[in-house]
Short mmCIF file of C-alpha atoms in Angstrom, two decimals:
data_model
loop_
_atom_site.label_atom_id
_atom_site.label_comp_id
_atom_site.label_asym_id
_atom_site.label_seq_id
_atom_site.Cartn_x
_atom_site.Cartn_y
_atom_site.Cartn_z
CA UNK Z 163 13.35 24.85 4.32
CA UNK Z 164 12.18 21.98 6.69
CA UNK Z 165 9.17 19.68 6.10
CA UNK Z 166 8.00 17.18 8.52
CA UNK Z 167 8.81 13.57 7.57
CA UNK Z 168 7.16 10.20 7.93
CA UNK Z 169 9.56 7.40 6.37
CA UNK Z 170 7.35 4.37 7.42
CA UNK Z 171 8.73 1.04 8.31
CA UNK Z 172 9.62 -0.27 4.76
CA UNK Z 173 12.10 2.47 4.35
CA UNK Z 174 14.00 1.56 7.68
CA UNK Z 175 14.34 -1.93 6.71
CA UNK Z 176 14.05 -3.61 3.13
CA UNK Z 177 13.51 -0.41 1.29
CA UNK Z 178 16.01 1.76 3.10
CA UNK Z 179 17.72 2.72 -0.23
CA UNK Z 180 14.38 4.86 -0.83
CA UNK Z 181 14.89 6.84 2.16
CA UNK Z 182 18.69 7.03 1.49
CA UNK Z 183 17.72 8.37 -1.99
CA UNK Z 184 14.90 10.90 -0.83
CA UNK Z 185 17.35 12.38 2.10
CA UNK Z 186 20.11 12.74 -0.39
CA UNK Z 187 18.20 14.30 -2.87
CA UNK Z 188 16.52 16.50 -0.32
CA UNK Z 189 19.90 17.73 1.13
CA UNK Z 190 20.80 18.38 -2.80
CA UNK Z 191 17.70 20.52 -3.16
CA UNK Z 192 18.24 22.39 0.15
CA UNK Z 193 14.91 20.65 1.74
CA UNK Z 194 15.59 19.70 5.43
CA UNK Z 195 13.39 16.82 6.77
CA UNK Z 196 12.45 16.24 10.19
CA UNK Z 197 11.15 13.02 11.26
CA UNK Z 198 7.89 12.75 13.25
CA UNK Z 199 9.03 12.19 16.74
CA UNK Z 200 8.20 8.67 18.09
CA UNK Z 201 6.63 7.62 15.06
CA UNK Z 202 4.60 4.24 14.73
CA UNK Z 203 3.74 1.73 11.91
CA UNK Z 204 0.79 3.13 9.68
CA UNK Z 205 -0.73 -0.40 9.87
CA UNK Z 206 -0.55 -0.91 6.06
CA UNK Z 207 -2.49 -3.33 4.53
CA UNK Z 208 -2.94 -5.81 7.42
CA UNK Z 209 -4.91 -3.32 9.86
CA UNK Z 210 -7.43 -2.16 7.16
CA UNK Z 211 -8.23 -5.75 6.20
CA UNK Z 212 -8.78 -6.75 10.03
CA UNK Z 213 -10.32 -3.90 12.05
CA UNK Z 214 -11.20 -0.51 10.80
CA UNK Z 215 -10.86 1.22 14.20
CA UNK Z 216 -7.12 0.13 14.39
CA UNK Z 217 -6.75 1.01 10.89
CA UNK Z 218 -7.95 4.63 11.37
CA UNK Z 219 -5.94 4.91 15.08
CA UNK Z 220 -2.58 3.86 13.93
CA UNK Z 221 -2.38 6.53 11.06
CA UNK Z 222 -4.27 9.18 13.43
CA UNK Z 223 -1.50 8.71 16.06
CA UNK Z 224 1.00 9.56 13.42
CA UNK Z 225 -0.85 12.58 12.46
CA UNK Z 226 -1.34 13.79 15.80
CA UNK Z 227 2.52 13.47 16.68
CA UNK Z 228 2.91 15.82 13.64
CA UNK Z 229 0.27 18.15 14.81
CA UNK Z 230 2.04 18.14 18.53
CA UNK Z 231 5.43 19.09 17.04
CA UNK Z 232 3.89 21.87 14.94
CA UNK Z 233 4.30 20.39 11.60
CA UNK Z 234 1.85 21.83 8.79
CA UNK Z 235 3.25 19.31 5.89
CA UNK Z 236 4.57 16.11 5.90
CA UNK Z 237 6.67 13.97 3.30
CA UNK Z 238 5.16 10.50 2.99
CA UNK Z 239 7.54 8.46 0.32
CA UNK Z 240 5.89 5.32 0.89
CA UNK Z 241 2.84 4.85 -1.21
CA UNK Z 242 1.18 2.71 1.17
CA UNK Z 243 1.64 4.74 4.06
CA UNK Z 244 0.48 7.94 1.86
CA UNK Z 245 -2.73 6.17 1.22
CA UNK Z 246 -3.49 4.94 4.77
CA UNK Z 247 -2.63 8.48 6.13
CA UNK Z 248 -4.56 10.31 3.43
CA UNK Z 249 -7.54 7.92 3.80
CA UNK Z 250 -7.59 8.39 7.69
CA UNK Z 251 -7.57 12.06 7.44
CA UNK Z 252 -10.20 11.81 4.80
CA UNK Z 253 -12.73 9.77 6.56
CA UNK Z 254 -12.19 11.59 9.93
CA UNK Z 255 -12.57 14.78 8.47
CA UNK Z 256 -16.03 13.59 6.80
CA UNK Z 257 -17.13 12.22 10.34
CA UNK Z 258 -16.93 14.20 13.66
CA UNK Z 259 -18.08 11.68 15.96
CA UNK Z 260 -15.59 8.99 14.53
CA UNK Z 261 -12.91 11.60 14.74
CA UNK Z 262 -13.85 12.26 18.53
CA UNK Z 263 -13.94 8.55 18.83
CA UNK Z 264 -10.50 7.72 17.28
CA UNK Z 265 -8.87 10.84 19.35
CA UNK Z 266 -9.95 8.96 22.60
CA UNK Z 267 -8.63 5.76 21.51
CA UNK Z 268 -5.20 7.43 20.77
CA UNK Z 269 -5.55 9.32 23.78
CA UNK Z 270 -4.25 12.47 22.00
CA UNK Z 271 -5.85 15.56 20.58
CA UNK Z 272 -6.17 15.21 16.57
CA UNK Z 273 -7.23 18.12 14.29
CA UNK Z 274 -6.61 16.67 10.97
CA UNK Z 275 -4.93 19.66 9.42
CA UNK Z 276 -1.50 18.51 8.30
CA UNK Z 277 -0.92 18.40 4.71
CA UNK Z 278 0.10 15.23 3.49
CA UNK Z 279 2.66 15.06 0.41
CA UNK Z 280 3.92 11.82 -1.62
CA UNK Z 281 7.53 12.59 -3.10
CA UNK Z 282 5.97 13.56 -6.39
CA UNK Z 283 4.08 16.41 -4.82
CA UNK Z 284 6.90 17.54 -2.74
CA UNK Z 285 9.09 17.79 -5.81
CA UNK Z 286 6.34 19.37 -7.80
CA UNK Z 287 5.79 22.06 -5.16
CA UNK Z 288 9.32 22.71 -3.82
CA UNK Z 289 11.83 21.65 -6.67
CA UNK Z 290 10.52 21.88 -10.08
CA UNK Z 291 12.16 25.22 -10.76
CA UNK Z 292 15.36 24.23 -9.42
CA UNK Z 293 16.00 21.05 -11.29
CA UNK Z 294 16.79 22.17 -14.68
CA UNK Z 295 19.86 24.58 -13.35
CA UNK Z 296 21.25 21.49 -11.19
CA UNK Z 297 21.09 18.74 -13.65
CA UNK Z 298 24.86 17.63 -14.30
CA UNK Z 299 24.39 14.22 -16.05
CA UNK Z 300 20.79 13.92 -17.90
CA UNK Z 301 19.27 10.51 -17.46
CA UNK Z 302 19.07 9.95 -21.16
CA UNK Z 303 16.94 6.47 -21.10
CA UNK Z 304 13.45 5.27 -21.82
CA UNK Z 305 11.92 4.62 -18.75
CA UNK Z 306 8.50 3.15 -17.79
CA UNK Z 307 6.92 5.31 -15.10
CA UNK Z 308 5.02 2.65 -12.91
CA UNK Z 309 2.69 4.49 -10.35
CA UNK Z 310 0.95 1.31 -9.25
CA UNK Z 311 -2.44 1.58 -7.07
CA UNK Z 312 -1.87 3.50 -3.94
CA UNK Z 313 -0.37 6.58 -5.15
CA UNK Z 314 -3.24 7.36 -7.55
CA UNK Z 315 -6.20 5.86 -6.19
CA UNK Z 316 -9.01 6.53 -4.73
CA UNK Z 317 -8.90 9.90 -6.57
CA UNK Z 318 -11.95 11.00 -4.25
CA UNK Z 319 -9.39 10.74 -1.43
CA UNK Z 320 -5.93 11.58 -2.90
CA UNK Z 321 -7.38 14.24 -5.44
CA UNK Z 322 -3.46 13.79 -6.76
CA UNK Z 323 -3.30 12.59 -10.52
CA UNK Z 324 -5.15 10.72 -13.13
CA UNK Z 325 -6.31 7.07 -11.88
CA UNK Z 326 -5.43 5.31 -14.94
CA UNK Z 327 -3.12 7.47 -16.94
CA UNK Z 328 -1.12 9.69 -14.69
CA UNK Z 329 1.42 11.76 -15.95
CA UNK Z 330 3.03 13.42 -12.88
CA UNK Z 331 5.99 11.12 -12.71
CA UNK Z 332 6.40 11.00 -16.42
CA UNK Z 333 6.80 15.08 -16.51
CA UNK Z 334 9.34 14.78 -13.57
CA UNK Z 335 11.18 12.06 -15.43
CA UNK Z 336 11.30 14.40 -18.72
CA UNK Z 337 12.52 17.07 -16.94
CA UNK Z 338 15.56 15.17 -15.70
CA UNK Z 339 16.27 14.13 -19.44
CA UNK Z 340 14.54 10.56 -19.49
CA UNK Z 341 12.22 9.70 -22.31
CA UNK Z 342 8.95 8.16 -20.68
CA UNK Z 343 7.33 5.50 -22.78
CA UNK Z 344 3.75 4.76 -23.43
CA UNK Z 345 2.58 1.72 -21.88
CA UNK Z 346 -0.23 -0.13 -20.56
CA UNK Z 347 0.55 -1.23 -17.01
CA UNK Z 348 1.10 2.29 -15.33
CA UNK Z 349 -1.35 1.48 -12.45
CA UNK Z 350 -1.96 -1.99 -12.47
CA UNK Z 351 -1.33 -3.85 -9.33
CA UNK Z 352 1.95 -5.45 -8.51
CA UNK Z 353 0.43 -7.78 -5.84
CA UNK Z 354 1.27 -5.55 -2.94
CA UNK Z 355 1.18 -7.06 0.27
CA UNK Z 356 0.79 -10.78 -1.01
CA UNK Z 357 4.79 -10.76 -1.44
CA UNK Z 358 4.99 -13.09 1.26
CA UNK Z 359 1.85 -14.81 1.64
CA UNK Z 360 0.81 -15.30 -2.24
CA UNK Z 361 4.19 -15.29 -4.16
CA UNK Z 362 2.91 -16.81 -7.09
CA UNK Z 363 0.04 -14.05 -7.60
CA UNK Z 364 2.83 -11.50 -7.12
CA UNK Z 365 5.12 -13.20 -9.77
CA UNK Z 366 1.94 -13.25 -12.22
CA UNK Z 367 0.90 -9.61 -11.70
CA UNK Z 368 4.33 -8.41 -11.38
CA UNK Z 369 5.47 -10.18 -14.21
CA UNK Z 370 3.08 -8.76 -16.65
CA UNK Z 371 4.02 -5.23 -15.75
CA UNK Z 372 7.66 -5.96 -16.39
CA UNK Z 373 7.00 -7.89 -19.40
CA UNK Z 374 4.98 -4.65 -20.87
CA UNK Z 375 7.67 -2.37 -19.82
CA UNK Z 376 10.25 -4.43 -21.61
CA UNK Z 377 8.28 -5.18 -24.80
CA UNK Z 378 7.93 -1.41 -25.34
CA UNK Z 379 11.28 -0.58 -25.08
CA UNK Z 380 11.85 0.87 -21.61
CA UNK Z 381 15.45 0.66 -20.16
CA UNK Z 382 14.45 0.94 -16.68
CA UNK Z 383 11.17 0.88 -14.44
CA UNK Z 384 10.62 4.05 -12.18
CA UNK Z 385 8.73 3.49 -8.67
CA UNK Z 386 7.59 5.57 -5.94
CA UNK Z 387 6.44 2.92 -3.72
CA UNK Z 388 8.63 0.21 -1.58
CA UNK Z 389 6.23 -2.41 -2.08
CA UNK Z 390 6.31 -2.11 -5.77
CA UNK Z 391 9.87 -2.02 -5.81
CA UNK Z 392 10.31 -5.07 -3.63
CA UNK Z 393 7.84 -7.04 -5.76
CA UNK Z 394 9.37 -5.84 -9.26
CA UNK Z 395 13.04 -6.08 -8.05
CA UNK Z 396 13.38 -8.72 -5.18
CA UNK Z 397 10.76 -11.08 -6.60
CA UNK Z 398 12.41 -10.92 -9.95
CA UNK Z 399 13.02 -15.01 -9.30
CA UNK Z 400 9.21 -15.40 -9.22
CA UNK Z 401 8.64 -13.15 -12.19
CA UNK Z 402 11.21 -15.01 -14.31
CA UNK Z 403 9.42 -18.20 -13.53
CA UNK Z 404 6.02 -16.69 -14.57
CA UNK Z 405 7.48 -15.29 -17.78
CA UNK Z 406 9.80 -18.50 -18.33
CA UNK Z 407 12.46 -16.05 -19.21
CA UNK Z 408 15.28 -14.06 -17.43
CA UNK Z 409 14.54 -10.11 -17.48
CA UNK Z 410 17.24 -7.88 -16.39
CA UNK Z 411 15.35 -4.69 -16.50
CA UNK Z 412 16.34 -2.45 -13.37
CA UNK Z 413 13.86 -0.73 -10.89
CA UNK Z 414 14.54 2.57 -9.73
CA UNK Z 415 13.20 4.88 -7.25
CA UNK Z 416 11.84 8.27 -8.64
CA UNK Z 417 14.20 9.64 -6.24
CA UNK Z 418 17.28 7.66 -7.23
CA UNK Z 419 16.82 8.87 -10.96
CA UNK Z 420 16.77 12.23 -10.08
CA UNK Z 421 19.52 11.93 -7.84
CA UNK Z 422 21.85 10.54 -10.52
CA UNK Z 423 20.89 13.35 -13.12
CA UNK Z 424 22.14 15.70 -10.29
CA UNK Z 425 25.40 14.06 -9.93
CA UNK Z 426 24.84 12.27 -6.76
CA UNK Z 427 26.88 9.18 -6.38
CA UNK Z 428 25.14 5.61 -6.44
CA UNK Z 429 26.33 4.35 -3.19
CA UNK Z 430 24.63 7.80 -1.42
CA UNK Z 431 21.40 6.85 -3.54
CA UNK Z 432 21.54 3.34 -2.29
CA UNK Z 433 21.77 1.64 -5.90
CA UNK Z 434 24.03 -1.20 -4.65
CA UNK Z 435 21.07 -2.53 -2.37
CA UNK Z 436 18.82 -3.69 -5.50
CA UNK Z 437 18.72 -7.14 -6.19
CA UNK Z 438 18.64 -6.30 -10.20
CA UNK Z 439 21.66 -4.70 -11.01
CA UNK Z 440 21.76 -1.00 -12.00
CA UNK Z 441 24.37 -1.51 -14.84
CA UNK Z 442 24.35 1.77 -16.54
CA UNK Z 443 25.17 3.92 -13.17
CA UNK Y 69 -40.69 -11.29 10.80
CA UNK Y 70 -38.46 -14.32 11.05
CA UNK Y 71 -34.71 -13.66 10.88
CA UNK Y 72 -34.36 -15.72 7.68
CA UNK Y 73 -37.17 -13.83 5.51
CA UNK Y 74 -35.84 -11.59 3.21
CA UNK Y 75 -36.51 -8.02 4.65
CA UNK Y 76 -34.74 -4.86 3.47
CA UNK Y 77 -33.85 -3.69 6.82
CA UNK Y 78 -31.78 -6.82 7.78
CA UNK Y 79 -29.20 -9.01 6.27
CA UNK Y 80 -25.60 -8.57 4.86
CA UNK Y 81 -26.41 -5.74 2.30
CA UNK Y 82 -28.35 -3.71 5.16
CA UNK Y 83 -25.27 -4.20 7.49
CA UNK Y 84 -22.93 -3.05 4.53
CA UNK Y 85 -25.08 -0.17 3.99
CA UNK Y 86 -25.12 0.68 7.39
CA UNK Y 87 -21.35 0.30 8.08
CA UNK Y 88 -19.99 1.79 4.82
CA UNK Y 89 -23.05 3.84 3.26
CA UNK Y 90 -22.80 1.48 0.07
CA UNK Y 91 -26.01 0.85 -1.61
CA UNK Y 92 -25.58 -2.66 -3.27
CA UNK Y 93 -28.89 -1.96 -5.18
CA UNK Y 94 -27.08 0.56 -7.28
CA UNK Y 95 -25.03 -2.16 -8.93
CA UNK Y 96 -26.30 -2.90 -12.58
CA UNK Y 97 -24.04 -5.67 -13.29
CA UNK Y 98 -21.98 -4.17 -15.93
CA UNK Y 99 -19.09 -6.11 -14.88
CA UNK Y 100 -16.31 -3.65 -15.12
CA UNK Y 101 -15.07 -4.38 -11.65
CA UNK Y 102 -14.50 -7.93 -12.40
CA UNK Y 103 -13.00 -7.26 -15.80
CA UNK Y 104 -10.50 -4.92 -14.10
CA UNK Y 105 -9.82 -6.76 -10.83
CA UNK Y 106 -5.98 -7.89 -11.03
CA UNK Y 107 -7.06 -11.20 -9.07
CA UNK Y 108 -10.73 -12.05 -10.40
CA UNK Y 109 -9.24 -15.12 -12.04
CA UNK Y 110 -8.24 -16.24 -8.58
CA UNK Y 111 -11.25 -15.48 -6.90
CA UNK Y 112 -14.21 -17.98 -5.84
CA UNK Y 113 -16.61 -15.20 -6.15
CA UNK Y 114 -15.83 -12.16 -8.64
CA UNK Y 115 -16.60 -8.78 -7.20
CA UNK Y 116 -19.45 -8.11 -9.49
CA UNK Y 117 -21.21 -11.34 -8.40
CA UNK Y 118 -20.68 -10.32 -4.48
CA UNK Y 119 -22.65 -7.27 -5.47
CA UNK Y 120 -25.37 -9.41 -7.19
CA UNK Y 121 -25.31 -11.91 -4.22
CA UNK Y 122 -26.09 -8.99 -1.87
CA UNK Y 123 -28.86 -7.81 -3.99
CA UNK Y 124 -30.70 -11.31 -3.44
CA UNK Y 125 -30.70 -10.50 0.33
CA UNK Y 126 -30.73 -14.32 1.01
CA UNK Y 127 -29.10 -15.68 4.11
CA UNK Y 128 -27.10 -18.51 2.42
CA UNK Y 129 -25.53 -16.09 -0.16
CA UNK Y 130 -24.55 -13.61 2.88
CA UNK Y 131 -22.82 -16.83 4.49
CA UNK Y 132 -21.06 -17.65 1.09
CA UNK Y 133 -19.88 -14.21 1.05
CA UNK Y 134 -18.45 -14.04 4.47
CA UNK Y 135 -16.90 -17.51 4.01
CA UNK Y 136 -15.45 -16.77 0.40
CA UNK Y 137 -11.78 -16.40 -0.21
CA UNK Y 138 -12.87 -13.57 -2.57
CA UNK Y 139 -12.81 -11.02 0.50
CA UNK Y 140 -9.15 -11.91 1.47
CA UNK Y 141 -8.08 -11.99 -2.18
CA UNK Y 142 -8.90 -8.31 -2.65
CA UNK Y 143 -6.00 -6.44 -2.73
CA UNK Y 144 -7.58 -3.02 -2.16
CA UNK Y 145 -6.00 -1.83 -5.38
CA UNK Y 146 -8.99 0.53 -5.99
CA UNK Y 147 -9.37 -0.24 -9.77
CA UNK Y 148 -13.05 -1.24 -9.32
CA UNK Y 149 -14.29 1.78 -7.66
CA UNK Y 150 -12.14 3.80 -10.34
CA UNK Y 151 -14.02 2.15 -13.35
CA UNK Y 152 -17.54 1.80 -11.83
CA UNK Y 153 -20.12 3.96 -13.57
CA UNK Y 154 -22.14 4.03 -10.26
CA UNK Y 155 -18.99 4.87 -7.82
CA UNK Y 156 -19.47 1.75 -5.80
CA UNK Y 157 -17.10 1.71 -3.14
CA UNK Y 158 -16.33 -2.05 -3.36
CA UNK Y 159 -13.06 -1.76 -1.56
CA UNK Y 160 -14.76 -0.15 1.42
CA UNK Y 161 -17.42 -3.19 1.37
CA UNK Y 162 -14.41 -5.58 1.22
CA UNK Y 163 -12.83 -4.06 4.17
CA UNK Y 164 -16.26 -4.21 6.10
CA UNK Y 165 -16.90 -7.96 5.12
CA UNK Y 166 -13.35 -9.00 6.01
CA UNK Y 167 -13.87 -7.67 9.44
CA UNK Y 168 -17.24 -9.14 9.97
CA UNK Y 169 -15.69 -12.69 8.61
CA UNK Y 170 -12.96 -12.47 11.17
CA UNK Y 171 -15.10 -11.32 14.12
CA UNK Y 172 -17.64 -14.02 13.20
CA UNK Y 173 -14.82 -16.79 12.80
CA UNK Y 174 -16.02 -17.38 9.23
CA UNK Y 175 -12.46 -17.00 7.55
CA UNK Y 176 -12.06 -19.19 4.63
CA UNK Y 177 -9.44 -21.94 5.14
CA UNK Y 178 -8.25 -20.98 1.56
CA UNK Y 179 -7.21 -17.76 2.90
CA UNK Y 180 -5.29 -19.13 5.93
CA UNK Y 181 -1.84 -17.75 4.45
CA UNK Y 182 -3.14 -14.30 3.85
CA UNK Y 183 -4.67 -14.03 7.33
CA UNK Y 184 -1.49 -15.54 8.90
CA UNK Y 185 0.50 -12.71 7.54
CA UNK Y 186 -1.87 -9.97 8.46
CA UNK Y 187 -2.04 -11.55 12.19
CA UNK Y 188 1.86 -11.79 11.99
CA UNK Y 189 2.22 -7.91 10.64
CA UNK Y 190 -0.13 -6.74 13.63
CA UNK Y 191 1.63 -8.74 16.25
CA UNK Y 192 4.84 -6.92 15.42
CA UNK Y 193 3.04 -3.46 15.28
CA UNK Y 194 1.78 -4.36 18.49
CA UNK Y 195 5.01 -5.34 20.23
CA UNK Y 196 7.14 -2.83 18.88
CA UNK Y 197 5.04 -0.15 17.34
CA UNK Y 198 6.69 -0.83 14.02
CA UNK Y 199 6.84 -3.46 11.41
CA UNK Y 200 9.89 -5.81 12.60
CA UNK Y 201 10.18 -7.50 9.18
CA UNK Y 202 12.43 -10.69 10.55
CA UNK Y 203 10.02 -10.96 13.29
CA UNK Y 204 7.04 -10.65 10.90
CA UNK Y 205 8.77 -13.28 8.75
CA UNK Y 206 9.51 -15.57 11.60
CA UNK Y 207 5.80 -15.35 13.07
CA UNK Y 208 4.45 -16.01 9.86
CA UNK Y 209 6.81 -19.16 9.16
CA UNK Y 210 5.62 -20.53 12.61
CA UNK Y 211 1.92 -19.86 11.98
CA UNK Y 212 2.02 -21.64 8.46
CA UNK Y 213 4.89 -24.07 8.57
CA UNK Y 214 6.14 -22.43 5.37
CA UNK Y 215 9.54 -22.67 7.04
CA UNK Y 216 11.73 -22.72 3.63
CA UNK Y 217 10.20 -20.06 1.96
CA UNK Y 218 12.50 -17.27 1.10
CA UNK Y 219 15.50 -18.87 2.98
CA UNK Y 220 17.29 -18.49 -0.42
CA UNK Y 221 17.10 -14.62 -0.51
CA UNK Y 222 17.74 -14.03 3.21
CA UNK Y 223 21.51 -14.25 2.69
CA UNK Y 224 21.26 -11.48 -0.06
CA UNK Y 225 19.08 -9.46 2.06
CA UNK Y 226 21.49 -9.29 4.89
CA UNK Y 227 24.40 -8.50 2.61
CA UNK Y 228 22.51 -5.65 1.11
CA UNK Y 229 21.78 -4.17 4.64
CA UNK Y 230 17.88 -4.85 4.30
CA UNK Y 231 17.17 -6.97 7.32
CA UNK Y 232 17.63 -5.57 10.86
CA UNK Y 233 18.55 -7.97 13.72
CA UNK Y 234 17.29 -5.71 16.42
CA UNK Y 235 13.70 -4.39 16.23
CA UNK Y 236 13.33 -0.49 16.24
CA UNK Y 237 10.74 0.35 19.00
CA UNK Y 238 8.39 3.00 19.57
CA UNK Y 239 9.07 4.74 22.69
CA UNK Y 240 5.61 5.04 23.84
CA UNK Y 241 4.65 1.13 23.68
CA UNK Y 242 1.93 1.68 26.51
CA UNK Y 243 0.07 3.81 23.93
CA UNK Y 244 0.43 1.42 21.15
CA UNK Y 245 -0.96 -1.50 23.38
CA UNK Y 246 -3.57 0.75 24.66
CA UNK Y 247 -4.79 1.28 20.85
CA UNK Y 248 -4.73 -2.57 20.29
CA UNK Y 249 -6.83 -3.13 23.45
CA UNK Y 250 -9.25 -0.47 22.43
CA UNK Y 251 -9.81 -1.80 18.81
CA UNK Y 252 -8.89 -5.06 17.45
CA UNK Y 253 -8.37 -6.74 20.62
CA UNK Y 254 -11.68 -5.56 22.11
CA UNK Y 255 -13.82 -7.97 19.63
#
């Protein structure tokens, strides 16, 4: 089976291990991923902070290219890209005049019919029934499933999971043998796009998240967003400085955990690229 | 009626309503947005106060909002709307206020670093079609003079294969530059 694939910019650079683990896992599950030809950046936080029409046009170009290629479903692993693409599709489907205007800005026909899936939705839809038989080494650890903001909010647009106590990642993790803990920071913001411009705020917000996970006995934090990962992993010095202690809990992508349980090796899943070492795998 | 007289069809609240459909009058000041906002303690005006100031329809309050740090500190985490009993779309209002603040050249000087980051990000997207992370950091440092920031982690990023030295390019860059000139560069 083939699905359209929008990796987004982070997954080709600072979060390439997320892309590596998505691709390795899909290969194992018999899902072929086809990149949207000539895809561009979705505009992320910067575009919608600065100009509404730009923030709708950049994702619309991506969706239009997917339509042109005949794709009906696309997988978008980055939560920020997933949010921008979904928001654009939602807003343009609510307003035909705006839809026509954006189509003229991008110079391409745009229907708004492509189904957008995050990685958890893709796994729910195409892998859940295959997982149990494929498990070679259950991921037997307490995990804090960290969803962050953009994977679940706003609900009106995404219609995905609960906005404050989501469950989908917890269910997936339990299916590969992990023990999801109950904790308070599942959907609190990590500081997201402030990683460079406001590093102290990121240290504080991400520090509270990491602390709660550790205090409640998690051995790993599981994420499905490259910004959450960068902030919790690469920004660990700022976190340690906020918490005034050194915290060594690793942060893994949901696809890396499932990949490990399925017996995929750690290099193929990009684990050596993390800043906080994953010592148990 | 003079421009500075309170009037329901003029002022920032009316602009917000026209552009976003959000009716500020619906807010009854329960404060859940400010309680749940992860950066409220860093803001000059917490989100519930922004809503209250919009309701007053006073030009001086409108001006304070557009010149606030708050609108640039909002992370669009969407917690406020998730908890708002009136489903007031504050993140959408913040997007509108930021764009208006930018086009009217009222950006708070306390938000210079945040806006420099957005500018640097969009410059990369305009030139390459994608985010070129090394280019983004270089442009940001030149804009802000935070030259030493993250120098310590750069070698590890390179060693882990997380930084590209050559940007990936969208093939149809003419299309990208046309999108920019028809939107953000028009204003």
